[in-house]
Amino acid sequence: MSTTPAAAQLQVLGQSPAAACYRHAMAERHDVRAMQDCDIALRDGRVSRRDRAATLVNRGILKIHQNRHVDALDDFESAESMGGFAPSALAVNRACALIGLGRYHEAIEQTDLAIRDHDIREADAWLNRGIALEALDELAAAYDSYRQARHLRPGWDRPVNELSRFRITSR
């Protein structure tokens, strides 16, 4: 696989363990301390339902970085079961975990859900779609997906880096 898929963190404000978990997910820190902060937040009965769901998503992202993709999917499922999410809201993260499991067709289904709903993470969905398609050796479609990610988020280096690996030739 060419690159790490894009994940989408959910913001938690303040100085709580839930907020620390969010900051770890944003910084892609996935060490023992990061996981402890997330776990502490999830055990804290004072954490709001919304912050608990966000912490599950953020912990799931940390688990992706630890190559614990099945555990990440479990966290995303738990977060979704708490309600308050649009159907496409967790699709980018699910796709990321599914790519890590080599379940590329399922990952594409998830990215397509986010793309169809014009989720705020649509550029991430297009990047992940490109990664999955490239893994399936569907290079023209992967290239088009990377181009769409670049179009939706100008200045983002990840799709630019992916596109730079392609060589376009005429037949």
mmCIF file of C-alpha atoms in Angstrom:
data_model
loop_
_atom_site.group_PDB
_atom_site.id
_atom_site.type_symbol
_atom_site.label_atom_id
_atom_site.label_comp_id
_atom_site.label_asym_id
_atom_site.label_seq_id
_atom_site.Cartn_x
_atom_site.Cartn_y
_atom_site.Cartn_z
ATOM 1 C CA MET A 1 0.000 0.000 0.000
ATOM 2 C CA SER A 2 1.261 3.431 -0.876
ATOM 3 C CA THR A 3 0.283 5.527 2.118
ATOM 4 C CA THR A 4 -1.563 5.567 5.396
ATOM 5 C CA PRO A 5 -5.284 6.168 4.921
ATOM 6 C CA ALA A 6 -6.817 9.363 6.231
ATOM 7 C CA ALA A 7 -8.758 9.261 9.502
ATOM 8 C CA ALA A 8 -11.157 11.851 10.868
ATOM 9 C CA GLN A 9 -10.929 12.842 14.542
ATOM 10 C CA LEU A 10 -13.845 14.216 16.541
ATOM 11 C CA GLN A 11 -13.108 17.320 18.593
ATOM 12 C CA VAL A 12 -13.392 17.394 22.371
ATOM 13 C CA LEU A 13 -12.569 20.695 24.067
ATOM 14 C CA GLY A 14 -11.033 21.435 27.457
ATOM 15 C CA GLN A 15 -8.404 19.795 29.620
ATOM 16 C CA SER A 16 -10.158 16.492 30.316
ATOM 17 C CA PRO A 17 -8.822 13.024 29.446
ATOM 18 C CA ALA A 18 -11.364 13.013 26.573
ATOM 19 C CA ALA A 19 -9.805 16.235 25.230
ATOM 20 C CA ALA A 20 -6.333 14.719 25.679
ATOM 21 C CA CYS A 21 -7.475 11.668 23.699
ATOM 22 C CA TYR A 22 -8.603 13.995 20.898
ATOM 23 C CA ARG A 23 -5.235 15.798 20.913
ATOM 24 C CA HIS A 24 -3.424 12.441 20.728
ATOM 25 C CA ALA A 25 -5.549 11.403 17.738
ATOM 26 C CA MET A 26 -4.849 14.745 16.015
ATOM 27 C CA ALA A 27 -1.107 14.346 16.581
ATOM 28 C CA GLU A 28 -1.190 10.658 15.575
ATOM 29 C CA ARG A 29 0.313 9.750 18.958
ATOM 30 C CA HIS A 30 -0.668 6.215 19.847
ATOM 31 C CA ASP A 31 1.635 5.305 22.706
ATOM 32 C CA VAL A 32 0.623 3.834 26.056
ATOM 33 C CA ARG A 33 -0.082 7.269 27.564
ATOM 34 C CA ALA A 34 -2.383 8.199 24.688
ATOM 35 C CA MET A 35 -4.393 5.006 25.078
ATOM 36 C CA GLN A 36 -4.535 5.508 28.857
ATOM 37 C CA ASP A 37 -6.009 8.986 28.448
ATOM 38 C CA CYS A 38 -8.707 7.597 26.158
ATOM 39 C CA ASP A 39 -9.475 4.705 28.502
ATOM 40 C CA ILE A 40 -9.643 7.026 31.543
ATOM 41 C CA ALA A 41 -12.105 9.261 29.698
ATOM 42 C CA LEU A 42 -14.286 6.280 28.818
ATOM 43 C CA ARG A 43 -14.372 5.134 32.460
ATOM 44 C CA ASP A 44 -15.254 8.615 33.729
ATOM 45 C CA GLY A 45 -18.986 8.738 34.435
ATOM 46 C CA ARG A 46 -18.995 12.533 34.159
ATOM 47 C CA VAL A 47 -18.084 12.506 30.443
ATOM 48 C CA SER A 48 -21.055 13.537 28.310
ATOM 49 C CA ARG A 49 -22.568 11.065 25.871
ATOM 50 C CA ARG A 50 -21.283 13.142 22.935
ATOM 51 C CA ASP A 51 -17.724 13.284 24.338
ATOM 52 C CA ARG A 52 -17.840 9.561 25.134
ATOM 53 C CA ALA A 53 -18.790 8.793 21.524
ATOM 54 C CA ALA A 54 -16.089 11.158 20.238
ATOM 55 C CA THR A 55 -13.545 9.502 22.540
ATOM 56 C CA LEU A 56 -14.469 6.087 21.138
ATOM 57 C CA VAL A 57 -13.859 7.417 17.626
ATOM 58 C CA ASN A 58 -10.564 9.015 18.630
ATOM 59 C CA ARG A 59 -9.426 5.858 20.450
ATOM 60 C CA GLY A 60 -10.364 3.887 17.347
ATOM 61 C CA ILE A 61 -8.072 6.123 15.316
ATOM 62 C CA LEU A 62 -5.232 5.478 17.774
ATOM 63 C CA LYS A 63 -5.892 1.749 17.382
ATOM 64 C CA ILE A 64 -5.621 2.081 13.598
ATOM 65 C CA HIS A 65 -2.156 3.571 14.096
ATOM 66 C CA GLN A 66 -1.345 0.542 16.283
ATOM 67 C CA ASN A 67 -2.521 -1.808 13.496
ATOM 68 C CA ARG A 68 -5.407 -2.946 15.720
ATOM 69 C CA HIS A 69 -7.951 -2.552 12.941
ATOM 70 C CA VAL A 70 -10.602 -4.957 14.252
ATOM 71 C CA ASP A 71 -10.514 -3.229 17.651
ATOM 72 C CA ALA A 72 -10.827 0.126 15.882
ATOM 73 C CA LEU A 73 -13.919 -1.067 14.018
ATOM 74 C CA ASP A 74 -15.387 -2.165 17.357
ATOM 75 C CA ASP A 75 -14.838 1.334 18.789
ATOM 76 C CA PHE A 76 -16.470 2.935 15.744
ATOM 77 C CA GLU A 77 -19.443 0.583 16.070
ATOM 78 C CA SER A 78 -19.796 1.436 19.763
ATOM 79 C CA ALA A 79 -19.656 5.153 18.990
ATOM 80 C CA GLU A 80 -22.277 4.814 16.278
ATOM 81 C CA SER A 81 -24.580 2.846 18.577
ATOM 82 C CA MET A 82 -24.627 5.850 20.924
ATOM 83 C CA GLY A 83 -26.438 7.837 18.233
ATOM 84 C CA GLY A 84 -25.952 11.358 17.054
ATOM 85 C CA PHE A 85 -23.992 10.477 13.931
ATOM 86 C CA ALA A 86 -25.072 10.790 10.311
ATOM 87 C CA PRO A 87 -24.689 7.472 8.454
ATOM 88 C CA SER A 88 -21.596 8.758 6.660
ATOM 89 C CA ALA A 89 -19.946 10.336 9.723
ATOM 90 C CA LEU A 90 -17.802 7.318 10.586
ATOM 91 C CA ALA A 91 -17.388 6.054 7.022
ATOM 92 C CA VAL A 92 -13.919 7.585 6.523
ATOM 93 C CA ASN A 93 -12.641 5.961 9.717
ATOM 94 C CA ARG A 94 -14.235 2.615 8.910
ATOM 95 C CA ALA A 95 -12.656 2.733 5.462
ATOM 96 C CA CYS A 96 -9.280 3.404 7.050
ATOM 97 C CA ALA A 97 -9.576 0.333 9.294
ATOM 98 C CA LEU A 98 -10.906 -1.824 6.456
ATOM 99 C CA ILE A 99 -7.955 -0.843 4.268
ATOM 100 C CA GLY A 100 -5.662 -1.949 7.084
ATOM 101 C CA LEU A 101 -7.441 -5.313 7.091
ATOM 102 C CA GLY A 102 -7.089 -5.672 3.328
ATOM 103 C CA ARG A 103 -10.880 -5.496 2.914
ATOM 104 C CA TYR A 104 -10.639 -3.063 0.026
ATOM 105 C CA HIS A 105 -14.084 -3.536 -1.529
ATOM 106 C CA GLU A 106 -15.747 -2.851 1.838
ATOM 107 C CA ALA A 107 -13.490 0.175 2.280
ATOM 108 C CA ILE A 108 -14.621 1.540 -1.085
ATOM 109 C CA GLU A 109 -18.267 1.088 -0.043
ATOM 110 C CA GLN A 110 -17.568 3.186 3.054
ATOM 111 C CA THR A 111 -15.744 5.909 1.117
ATOM 112 C CA ASP A 112 -18.572 6.033 -1.397
ATOM 113 C CA LEU A 113 -21.030 6.602 1.453
ATOM 114 C CA ALA A 114 -19.087 9.655 2.643
ATOM 115 C CA ILE A 115 -18.668 10.899 -0.924
ATOM 116 C CA ARG A 116 -22.354 10.455 -1.772
ATOM 117 C CA ASP A 117 -23.381 12.385 1.366
ATOM 118 C CA HIS A 118 -20.792 15.133 0.703
ATOM 119 C CA ASP A 119 -19.479 14.564 4.221
ATOM 120 C CA ILE A 120 -17.121 17.246 5.533
ATOM 121 C CA ARG A 121 -14.410 14.572 5.296
ATOM 122 C CA GLU A 122 -15.060 14.014 1.593
ATOM 123 C CA ALA A 123 -11.455 14.736 0.567
ATOM 124 C CA ASP A 124 -10.283 12.096 3.074
ATOM 125 C CA ALA A 125 -12.820 9.680 1.605
ATOM 126 C CA TRP A 126 -11.471 10.250 -1.898
ATOM 127 C CA LEU A 127 -7.904 9.673 -0.685
ATOM 128 C CA ASN A 128 -8.891 6.439 1.058
ATOM 129 C CA ARG A 129 -10.844 5.371 -2.017
ATOM 130 C CA GLY A 130 -7.708 5.893 -4.100
ATOM 131 C CA ILE A 131 -5.628 3.801 -1.710
ATOM 132 C CA ALA A 132 -8.148 0.944 -1.802
ATOM 133 C CA LEU A 133 -8.477 1.080 -5.589
ATOM 134 C CA GLU A 134 -4.713 1.120 -6.003
ATOM 135 C CA ALA A 135 -4.443 -1.954 -3.778
ATOM 136 C CA LEU A 136 -6.951 -3.642 -6.113
ATOM 137 C CA ASP A 137 -4.739 -2.635 -9.065
ATOM 138 C CA GLU A 138 -7.433 -0.317 -10.445
ATOM 139 C CA LEU A 139 -4.867 2.346 -11.206
ATOM 140 C CA ALA A 140 -6.867 4.682 -13.454
ATOM 141 C CA ALA A 141 -9.683 4.874 -10.902
ATOM 142 C CA ALA A 142 -7.153 5.326 -8.082
ATOM 143 C CA TYR A 143 -5.526 8.189 -9.968
ATOM 144 C CA ASP A 144 -8.916 9.849 -10.489
ATOM 145 C CA SER A 145 -9.707 9.480 -6.772
ATOM 146 C CA TYR A 146 -6.416 11.092 -5.755
ATOM 147 C CA ARG A 147 -7.126 13.940 -8.213
ATOM 148 C CA GLN A 148 -10.550 14.486 -6.666
ATOM 149 C CA ALA A 149 -9.022 14.570 -3.158
ATOM 150 C CA ARG A 150 -6.531 17.179 -4.350
ATOM 151 C CA HIS A 151 -9.321 19.204 -5.977
ATOM 152 C CA LEU A 152 -11.441 19.199 -2.813
ATOM 153 C CA ARG A 153 -8.572 20.217 -0.531
ATOM 154 C CA PRO A 154 -6.080 22.341 -2.444
ATOM 155 C CA GLY A 155 -2.678 22.461 -0.805
ATOM 156 C CA TRP A 156 -3.073 19.078 0.907
ATOM 157 C CA ASP A 157 0.157 17.221 0.267
ATOM 158 C CA ARG A 158 -1.112 13.662 0.678
ATOM 159 C CA PRO A 159 -2.977 13.360 -2.639
ATOM 160 C CA VAL A 160 -0.246 15.368 -4.357
ATOM 161 C CA ASN A 161 2.319 12.837 -3.122
ATOM 162 C CA GLU A 162 0.182 9.953 -4.372
ATOM 163 C CA LEU A 163 -0.310 11.563 -7.778
ATOM 164 C CA SER A 164 3.428 12.195 -8.124
ATOM 165 C CA ARG A 165 4.035 8.434 -8.206
ATOM 166 C CA PHE A 166 1.942 8.008 -11.347
ATOM 167 C CA ARG A 167 3.308 8.271 -14.849
ATOM 168 C CA ILE A 168 0.788 9.099 -17.560
ATOM 169 C CA THR A 169 1.615 7.758 -21.005
ATOM 170 C CA SER A 170 -0.289 7.657 -24.268
ATOM 171 C CA ARG A 171 -0.807 4.419 -26.104
#
